[in-house]
Short mmCIF file of C-alpha atoms in Angstrom, two decimals:
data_model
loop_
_atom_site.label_atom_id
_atom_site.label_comp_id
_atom_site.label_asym_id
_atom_site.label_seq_id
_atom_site.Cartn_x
_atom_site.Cartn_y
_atom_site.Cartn_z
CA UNK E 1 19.68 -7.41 -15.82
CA UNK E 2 18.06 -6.75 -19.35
CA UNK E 3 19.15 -2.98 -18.62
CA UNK E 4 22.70 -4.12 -19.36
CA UNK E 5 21.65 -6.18 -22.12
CA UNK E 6 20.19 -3.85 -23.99
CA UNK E 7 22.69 -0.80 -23.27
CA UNK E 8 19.95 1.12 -20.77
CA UNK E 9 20.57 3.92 -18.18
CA UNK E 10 18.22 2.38 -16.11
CA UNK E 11 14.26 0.84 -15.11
CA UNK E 12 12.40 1.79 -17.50
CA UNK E 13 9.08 -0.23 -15.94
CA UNK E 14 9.76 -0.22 -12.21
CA UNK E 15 6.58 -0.33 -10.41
CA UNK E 16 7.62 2.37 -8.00
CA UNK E 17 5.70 5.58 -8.78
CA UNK E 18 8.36 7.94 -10.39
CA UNK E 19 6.60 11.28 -11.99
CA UNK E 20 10.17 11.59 -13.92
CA UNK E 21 8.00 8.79 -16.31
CA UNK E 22 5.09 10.60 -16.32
CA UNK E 23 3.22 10.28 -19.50
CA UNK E 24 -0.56 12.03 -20.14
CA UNK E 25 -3.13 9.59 -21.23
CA UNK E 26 -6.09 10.86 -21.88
CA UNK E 27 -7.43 10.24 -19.05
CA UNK E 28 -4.73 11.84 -17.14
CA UNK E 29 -4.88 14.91 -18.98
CA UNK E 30 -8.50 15.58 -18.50
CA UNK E 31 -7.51 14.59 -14.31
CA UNK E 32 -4.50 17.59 -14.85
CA UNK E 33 -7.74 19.60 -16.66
CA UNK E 34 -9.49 18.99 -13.60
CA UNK E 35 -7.24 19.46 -10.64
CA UNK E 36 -6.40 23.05 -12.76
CA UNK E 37 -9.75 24.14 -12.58
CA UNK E 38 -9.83 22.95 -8.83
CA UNK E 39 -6.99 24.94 -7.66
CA UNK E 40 -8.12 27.78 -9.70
CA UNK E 41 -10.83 28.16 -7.19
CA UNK E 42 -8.55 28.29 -4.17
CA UNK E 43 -10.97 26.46 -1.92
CA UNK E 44 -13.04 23.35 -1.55
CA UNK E 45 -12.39 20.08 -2.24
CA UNK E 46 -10.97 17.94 -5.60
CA UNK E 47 -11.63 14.23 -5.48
CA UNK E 48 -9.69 11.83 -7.93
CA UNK E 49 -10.16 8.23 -7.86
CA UNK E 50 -9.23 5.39 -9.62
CA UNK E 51 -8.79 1.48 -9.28
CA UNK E 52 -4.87 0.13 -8.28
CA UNK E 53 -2.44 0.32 -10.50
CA UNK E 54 -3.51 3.25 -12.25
CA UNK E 55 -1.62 6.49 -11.33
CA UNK E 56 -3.00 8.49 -8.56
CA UNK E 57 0.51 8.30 -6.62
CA UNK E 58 2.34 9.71 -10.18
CA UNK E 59 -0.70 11.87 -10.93
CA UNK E 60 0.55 13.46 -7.61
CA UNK E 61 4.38 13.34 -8.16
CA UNK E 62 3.73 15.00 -11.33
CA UNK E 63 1.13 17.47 -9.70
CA UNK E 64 3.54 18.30 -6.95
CA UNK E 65 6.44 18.80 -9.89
CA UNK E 66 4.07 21.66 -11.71
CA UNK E 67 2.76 23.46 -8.69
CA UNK E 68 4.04 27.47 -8.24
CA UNK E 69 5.70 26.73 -4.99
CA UNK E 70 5.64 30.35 -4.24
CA UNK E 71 1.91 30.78 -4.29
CA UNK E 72 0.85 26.88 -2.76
CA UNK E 73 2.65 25.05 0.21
CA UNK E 74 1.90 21.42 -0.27
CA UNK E 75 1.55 18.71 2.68
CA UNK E 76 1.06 15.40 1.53
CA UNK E 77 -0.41 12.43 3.63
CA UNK E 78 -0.53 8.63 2.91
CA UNK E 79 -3.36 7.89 4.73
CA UNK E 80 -3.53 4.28 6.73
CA UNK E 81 -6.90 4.27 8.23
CA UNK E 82 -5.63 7.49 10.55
CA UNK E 83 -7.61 8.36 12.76
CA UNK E 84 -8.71 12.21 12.94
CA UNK E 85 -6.39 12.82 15.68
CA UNK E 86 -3.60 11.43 14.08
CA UNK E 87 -4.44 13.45 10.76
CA UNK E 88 -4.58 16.62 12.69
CA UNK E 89 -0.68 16.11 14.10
CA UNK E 90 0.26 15.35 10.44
CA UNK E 91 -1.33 18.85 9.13
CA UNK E 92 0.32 20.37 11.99
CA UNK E 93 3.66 19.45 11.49
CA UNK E 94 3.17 19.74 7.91
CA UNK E 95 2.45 23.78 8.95
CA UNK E 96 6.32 23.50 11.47
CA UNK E 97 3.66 23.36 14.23
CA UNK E 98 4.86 20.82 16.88
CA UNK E 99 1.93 19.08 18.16
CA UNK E 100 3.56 17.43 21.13
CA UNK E 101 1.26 18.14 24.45
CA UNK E 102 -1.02 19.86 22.90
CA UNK E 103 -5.19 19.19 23.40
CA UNK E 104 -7.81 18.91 20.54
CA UNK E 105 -8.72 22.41 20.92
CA UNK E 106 -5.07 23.69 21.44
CA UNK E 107 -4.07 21.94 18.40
CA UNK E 108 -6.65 22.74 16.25
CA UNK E 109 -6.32 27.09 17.16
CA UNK E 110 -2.04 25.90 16.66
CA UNK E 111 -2.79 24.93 13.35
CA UNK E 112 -5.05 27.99 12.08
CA UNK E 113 -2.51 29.74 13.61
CA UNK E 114 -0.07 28.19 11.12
CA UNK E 115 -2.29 28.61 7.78
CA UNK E 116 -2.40 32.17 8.91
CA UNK E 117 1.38 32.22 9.11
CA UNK E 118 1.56 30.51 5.77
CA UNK E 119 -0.87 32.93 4.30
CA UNK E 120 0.83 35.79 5.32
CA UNK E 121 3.95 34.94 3.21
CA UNK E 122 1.82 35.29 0.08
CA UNK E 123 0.88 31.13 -0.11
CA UNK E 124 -2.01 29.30 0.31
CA UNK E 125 -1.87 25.65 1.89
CA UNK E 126 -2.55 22.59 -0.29
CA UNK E 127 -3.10 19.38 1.48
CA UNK E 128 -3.20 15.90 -0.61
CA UNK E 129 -4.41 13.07 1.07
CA UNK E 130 -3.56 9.49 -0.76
CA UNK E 131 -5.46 6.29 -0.24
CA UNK E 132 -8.35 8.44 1.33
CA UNK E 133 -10.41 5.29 1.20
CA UNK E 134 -8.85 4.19 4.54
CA UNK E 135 -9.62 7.12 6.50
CA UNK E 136 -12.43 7.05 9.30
CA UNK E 137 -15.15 9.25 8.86
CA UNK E 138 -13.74 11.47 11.88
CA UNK E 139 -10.87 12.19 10.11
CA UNK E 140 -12.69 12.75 6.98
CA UNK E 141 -15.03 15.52 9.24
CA UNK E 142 -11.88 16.90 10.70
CA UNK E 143 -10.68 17.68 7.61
CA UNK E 144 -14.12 19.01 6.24
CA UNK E 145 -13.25 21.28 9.36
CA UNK E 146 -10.07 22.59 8.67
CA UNK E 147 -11.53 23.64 5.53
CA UNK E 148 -14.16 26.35 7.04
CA UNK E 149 -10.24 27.88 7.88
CA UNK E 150 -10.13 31.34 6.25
CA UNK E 151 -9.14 34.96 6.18
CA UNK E 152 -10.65 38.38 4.68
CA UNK E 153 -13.03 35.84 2.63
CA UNK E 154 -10.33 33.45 1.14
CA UNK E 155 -10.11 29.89 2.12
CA UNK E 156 -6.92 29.02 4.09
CA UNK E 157 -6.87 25.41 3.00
CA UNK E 158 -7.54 23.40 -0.10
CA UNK E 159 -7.76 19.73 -0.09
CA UNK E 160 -7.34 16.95 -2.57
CA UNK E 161 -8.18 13.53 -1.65
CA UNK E 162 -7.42 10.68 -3.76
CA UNK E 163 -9.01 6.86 -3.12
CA UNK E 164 -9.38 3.53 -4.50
CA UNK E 165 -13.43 3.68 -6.36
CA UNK E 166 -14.97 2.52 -3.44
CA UNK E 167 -14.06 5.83 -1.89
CA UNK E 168 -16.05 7.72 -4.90
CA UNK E 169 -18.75 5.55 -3.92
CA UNK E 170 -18.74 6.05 -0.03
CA UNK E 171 -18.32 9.64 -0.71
CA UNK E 172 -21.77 9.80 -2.98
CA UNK E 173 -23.65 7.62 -0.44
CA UNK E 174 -22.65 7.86 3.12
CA UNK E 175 -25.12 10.24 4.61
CA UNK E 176 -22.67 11.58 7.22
CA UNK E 177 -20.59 12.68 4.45
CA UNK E 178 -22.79 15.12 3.40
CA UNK E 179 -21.44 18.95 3.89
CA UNK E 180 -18.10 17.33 2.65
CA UNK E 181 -19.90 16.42 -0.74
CA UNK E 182 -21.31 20.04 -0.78
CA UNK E 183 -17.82 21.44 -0.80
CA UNK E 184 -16.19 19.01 -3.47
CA UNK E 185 -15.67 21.60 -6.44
CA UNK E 186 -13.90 18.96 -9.00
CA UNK E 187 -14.03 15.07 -8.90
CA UNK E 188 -12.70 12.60 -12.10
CA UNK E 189 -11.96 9.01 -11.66
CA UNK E 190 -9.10 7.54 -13.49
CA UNK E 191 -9.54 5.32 -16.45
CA UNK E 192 -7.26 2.60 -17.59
CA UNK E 193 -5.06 3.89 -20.84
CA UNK E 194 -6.86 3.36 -24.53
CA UNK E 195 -4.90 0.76 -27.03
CA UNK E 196 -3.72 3.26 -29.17
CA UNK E 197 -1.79 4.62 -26.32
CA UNK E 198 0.38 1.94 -25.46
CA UNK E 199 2.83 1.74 -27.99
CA UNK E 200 3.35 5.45 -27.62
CA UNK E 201 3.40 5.04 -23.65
CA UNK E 202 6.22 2.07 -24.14
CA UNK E 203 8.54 4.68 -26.36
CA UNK E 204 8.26 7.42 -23.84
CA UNK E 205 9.72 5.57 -20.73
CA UNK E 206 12.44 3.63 -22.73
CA UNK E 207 13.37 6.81 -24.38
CA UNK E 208 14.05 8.57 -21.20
CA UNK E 209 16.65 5.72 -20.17
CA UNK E 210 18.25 5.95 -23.49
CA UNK E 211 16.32 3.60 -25.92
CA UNK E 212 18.23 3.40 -29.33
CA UNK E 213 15.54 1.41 -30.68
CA UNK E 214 17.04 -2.10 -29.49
CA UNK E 215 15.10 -4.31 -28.73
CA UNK E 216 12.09 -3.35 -31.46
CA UNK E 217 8.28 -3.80 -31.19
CA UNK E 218 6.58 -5.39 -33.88
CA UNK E 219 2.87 -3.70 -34.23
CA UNK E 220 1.12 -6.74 -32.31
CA UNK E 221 3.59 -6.41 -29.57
CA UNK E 222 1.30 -3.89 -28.40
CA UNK E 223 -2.16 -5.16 -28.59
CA UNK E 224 -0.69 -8.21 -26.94
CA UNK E 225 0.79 -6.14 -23.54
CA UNK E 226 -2.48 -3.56 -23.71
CA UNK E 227 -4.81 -7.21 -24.12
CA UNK E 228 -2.63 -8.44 -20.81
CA UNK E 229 -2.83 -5.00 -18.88
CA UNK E 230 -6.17 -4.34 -19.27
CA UNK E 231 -4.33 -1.21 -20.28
CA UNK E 232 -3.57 -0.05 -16.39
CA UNK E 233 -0.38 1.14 -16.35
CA UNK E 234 1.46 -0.36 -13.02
CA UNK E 235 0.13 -4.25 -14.63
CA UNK E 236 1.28 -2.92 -17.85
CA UNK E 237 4.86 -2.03 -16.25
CA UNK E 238 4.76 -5.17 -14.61
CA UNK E 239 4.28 -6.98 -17.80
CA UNK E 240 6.41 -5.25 -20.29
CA UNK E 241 9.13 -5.15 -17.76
CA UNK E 242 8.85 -9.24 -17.75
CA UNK E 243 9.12 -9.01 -21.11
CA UNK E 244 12.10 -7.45 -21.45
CA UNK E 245 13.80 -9.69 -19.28
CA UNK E 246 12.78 -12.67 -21.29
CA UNK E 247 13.73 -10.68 -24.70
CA UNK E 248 17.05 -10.53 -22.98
CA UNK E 249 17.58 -13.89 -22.17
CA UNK E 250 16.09 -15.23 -25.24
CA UNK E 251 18.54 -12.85 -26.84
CA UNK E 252 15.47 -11.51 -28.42
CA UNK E 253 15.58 -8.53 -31.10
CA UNK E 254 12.32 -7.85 -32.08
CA UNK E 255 9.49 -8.47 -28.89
CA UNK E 256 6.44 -9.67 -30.81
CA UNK E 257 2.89 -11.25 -29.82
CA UNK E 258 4.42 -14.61 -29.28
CA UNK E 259 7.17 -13.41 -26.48
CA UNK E 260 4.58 -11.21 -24.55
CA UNK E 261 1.99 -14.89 -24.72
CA UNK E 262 5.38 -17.05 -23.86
CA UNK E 263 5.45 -14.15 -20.66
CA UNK E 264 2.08 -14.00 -20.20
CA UNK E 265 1.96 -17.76 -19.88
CA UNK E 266 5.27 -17.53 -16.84
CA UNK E 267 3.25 -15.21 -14.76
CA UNK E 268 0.05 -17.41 -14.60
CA UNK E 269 1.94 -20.47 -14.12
CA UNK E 270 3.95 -18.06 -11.50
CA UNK E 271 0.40 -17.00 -9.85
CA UNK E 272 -1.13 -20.56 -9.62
CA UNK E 273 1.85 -21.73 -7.46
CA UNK E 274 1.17 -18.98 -5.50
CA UNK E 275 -2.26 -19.41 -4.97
CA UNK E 276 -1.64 -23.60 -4.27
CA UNK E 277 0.96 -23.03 -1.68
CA UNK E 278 -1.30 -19.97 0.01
CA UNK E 279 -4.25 -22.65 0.07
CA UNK E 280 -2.18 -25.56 1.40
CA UNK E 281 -3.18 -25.92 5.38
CA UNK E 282 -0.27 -25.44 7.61
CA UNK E 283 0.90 -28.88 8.52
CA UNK E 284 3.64 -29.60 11.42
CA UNK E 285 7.25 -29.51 10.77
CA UNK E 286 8.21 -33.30 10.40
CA UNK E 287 10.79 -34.56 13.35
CA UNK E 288 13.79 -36.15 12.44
CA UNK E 289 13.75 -39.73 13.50
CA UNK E 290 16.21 -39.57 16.92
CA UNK E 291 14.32 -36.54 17.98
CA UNK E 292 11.15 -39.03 17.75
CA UNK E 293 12.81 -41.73 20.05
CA UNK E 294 13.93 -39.31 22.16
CA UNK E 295 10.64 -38.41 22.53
CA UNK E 296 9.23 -41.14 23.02
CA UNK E 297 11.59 -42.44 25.51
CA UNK E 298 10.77 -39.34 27.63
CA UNK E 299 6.99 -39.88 27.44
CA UNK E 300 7.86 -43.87 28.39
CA UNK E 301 9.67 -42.72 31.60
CA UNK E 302 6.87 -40.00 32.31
CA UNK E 303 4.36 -43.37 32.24
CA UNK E 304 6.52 -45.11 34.78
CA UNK E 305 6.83 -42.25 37.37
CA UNK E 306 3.71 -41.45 37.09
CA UNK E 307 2.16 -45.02 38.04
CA UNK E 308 4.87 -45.58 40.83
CA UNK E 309 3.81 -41.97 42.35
CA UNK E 310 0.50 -43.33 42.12
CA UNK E 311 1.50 -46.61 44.25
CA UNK E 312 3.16 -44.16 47.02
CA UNK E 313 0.17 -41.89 47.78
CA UNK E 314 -1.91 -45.01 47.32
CA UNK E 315 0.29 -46.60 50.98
CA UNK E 316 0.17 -43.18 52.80
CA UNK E 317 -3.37 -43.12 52.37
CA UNK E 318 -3.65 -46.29 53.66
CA UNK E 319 -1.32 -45.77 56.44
CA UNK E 320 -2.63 -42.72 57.79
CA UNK E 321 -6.52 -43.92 57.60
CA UNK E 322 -5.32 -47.80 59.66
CA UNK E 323 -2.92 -45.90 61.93
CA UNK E 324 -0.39 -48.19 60.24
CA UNK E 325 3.54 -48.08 60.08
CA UNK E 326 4.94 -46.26 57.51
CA UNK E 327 6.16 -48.83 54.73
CA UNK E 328 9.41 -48.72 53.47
CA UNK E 329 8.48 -48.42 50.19
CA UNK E 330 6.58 -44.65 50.69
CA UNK E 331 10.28 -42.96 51.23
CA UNK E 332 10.01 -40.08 48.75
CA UNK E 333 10.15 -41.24 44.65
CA UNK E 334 12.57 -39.84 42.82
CA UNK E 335 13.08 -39.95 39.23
CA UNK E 336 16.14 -40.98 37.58
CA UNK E 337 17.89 -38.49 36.14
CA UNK E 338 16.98 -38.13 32.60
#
């Protein structure tokens, strides 16, 4: 909508990873720095975390854009607590090995068969695992396996995992993880963006969908969206994208600290709604009142067969303990029809 408005080619903030809108913080140069260095080596492991929100998924777009496809063949995984089976098909595929039918052991000599292959043509295979935090510790083991793969004293496989923090932390304190820490080479963790890079990061991605400078940013625009981003840049999307959409339909030229507060404001009144109706216990669904008689007329009938079924086994018991004749009343009850 505020695209049109304001004469734009397209989504400037979507919250969709996109490495076309990749823009180096600081702290995502010194992760580029790092993963550099990393591959460099040609072996081991490089660990990047960071908290949601703040780029790992376009830190790998962007990655992926800059690699020398002729000397690396990337296979990427979005991991979803797979288990190390699971993980193992993935590599294999990722290698044109079909793993259909095949046992652990068959699968696992398949797929050093494969980096061979791969190696052979002059590459070296670069596997990137996203949202490592959700893997098992099998599957983190079977890929601290694959990584002993090599030939003529070159590693076959590199490895980049990328996780939430808590996977940093697992990684330094999980005893069982141990020979994988020994063969992590490289590890940063992400940092939300500083102030001062905000303004600059809010130019770049409206200039690439053809900003003309409408609508402007007045100088406390900024501290105002960095103040309600915490400066992480998928909240900060989500934020200055809300704020273009009101600038729009405030027919707003010039976004200032009083339309990102007036947004600001929308989204918390938008979250505690949220929040009430999640916490609200799940009541029944209200009948409409002729469904209710109906109801109750059924359960009124029920009563009534019920007691007069009652009344007939209550004769034939007495007729078949006093060798009595059978009453007329214990012929077979049958219920009207409803």
């Amino acid at each position: 909508m505020y695209e049109e408005h304001f004469g734009l080619s397209g989504r400037p903030f979507q919250l969709t990873p996109d490495p076309h809108f990749w823009y180096e913080t600081a702290t995502h140069r010194k992760a580029m720095a790092y993963l550099g260095y990393g591959l460099a080596q040609g072996e081991g492991f490089i660990v990047i975390t960071g908290d949601i929100g703040a780029g790992k998924t376009t830190l790998v777009g962007h990655l992926l854009d800059e690699i020398d496809r002729t000397a690396l063949n990337p296979i990427t995984v979005m991991s979803s607590a797979i288990e190390a089976d699971d993980l193992l098909r993935i590599v294999a595929t990722g290698l044109n090995v079909d793993p259909a039918g095949l046992a652990k052991a068959q699968l696992l000599l398949a797929i050093e068969r494969g980096l061979h292959a791969v190696a052979r043509s002059g590459r070296r295979t670069l596997l990137i695992v996203d949202e490592a935090q959700a893997l098992p510790v099998s599957a983190l083991e079977e890929l601290r396996m694959l990584s002993n793969f090599g030939a003529g004293g070159h590693a076959l496989l590199q490895i980049v995992l990328l996780g939430q923090p808590e996977f940093r932390d697992r990684l330094q304190g999980e005893e069982r993880l141990e020979q994988l820490r020994q063969r992590v080479i490289a590890i940063h963790h992400l940092d939300p963006m500083n102030e001062d890079e905000v303004a600059d990061y809010i130019a770049h991605r409206l200039s690439l969908v053809g900003w003309n400078g409408r609508p402007d940013f007045a100088d406390d625009a900024f501290q105002a969206l960095y103040e309600g981003s915490a400066g992480v840049p998928r909240r900060l999307n989500q934020l200055a994208g809300r704020v273009m959409l009101h600038a729009a339909m405030q027919e707003l030229e010039l976004i200032d600290a009083g339309a990102v507060a007036a947004v600001l404001a929308d989204m918390r009144a938008d979250m505690r709604v949220v929040e009430s109706v999640a916490a609200e216990p799940a009541g029944a669904v209200p009948l409409r009142p002729d469904v209710e008689r109906k109801i109750a007329a059924l359960e009124k009938r029920i009563e009534v067969q019920e007691a007069a079924l009652k009344r007939v086994l209550a004769l034939l018991v007495e007729w078949i303990e006093g060798d009595l004749e059978p009453p007329a009343s214990a012929e077979p009850f049958r219920g009207r029809a409803a």
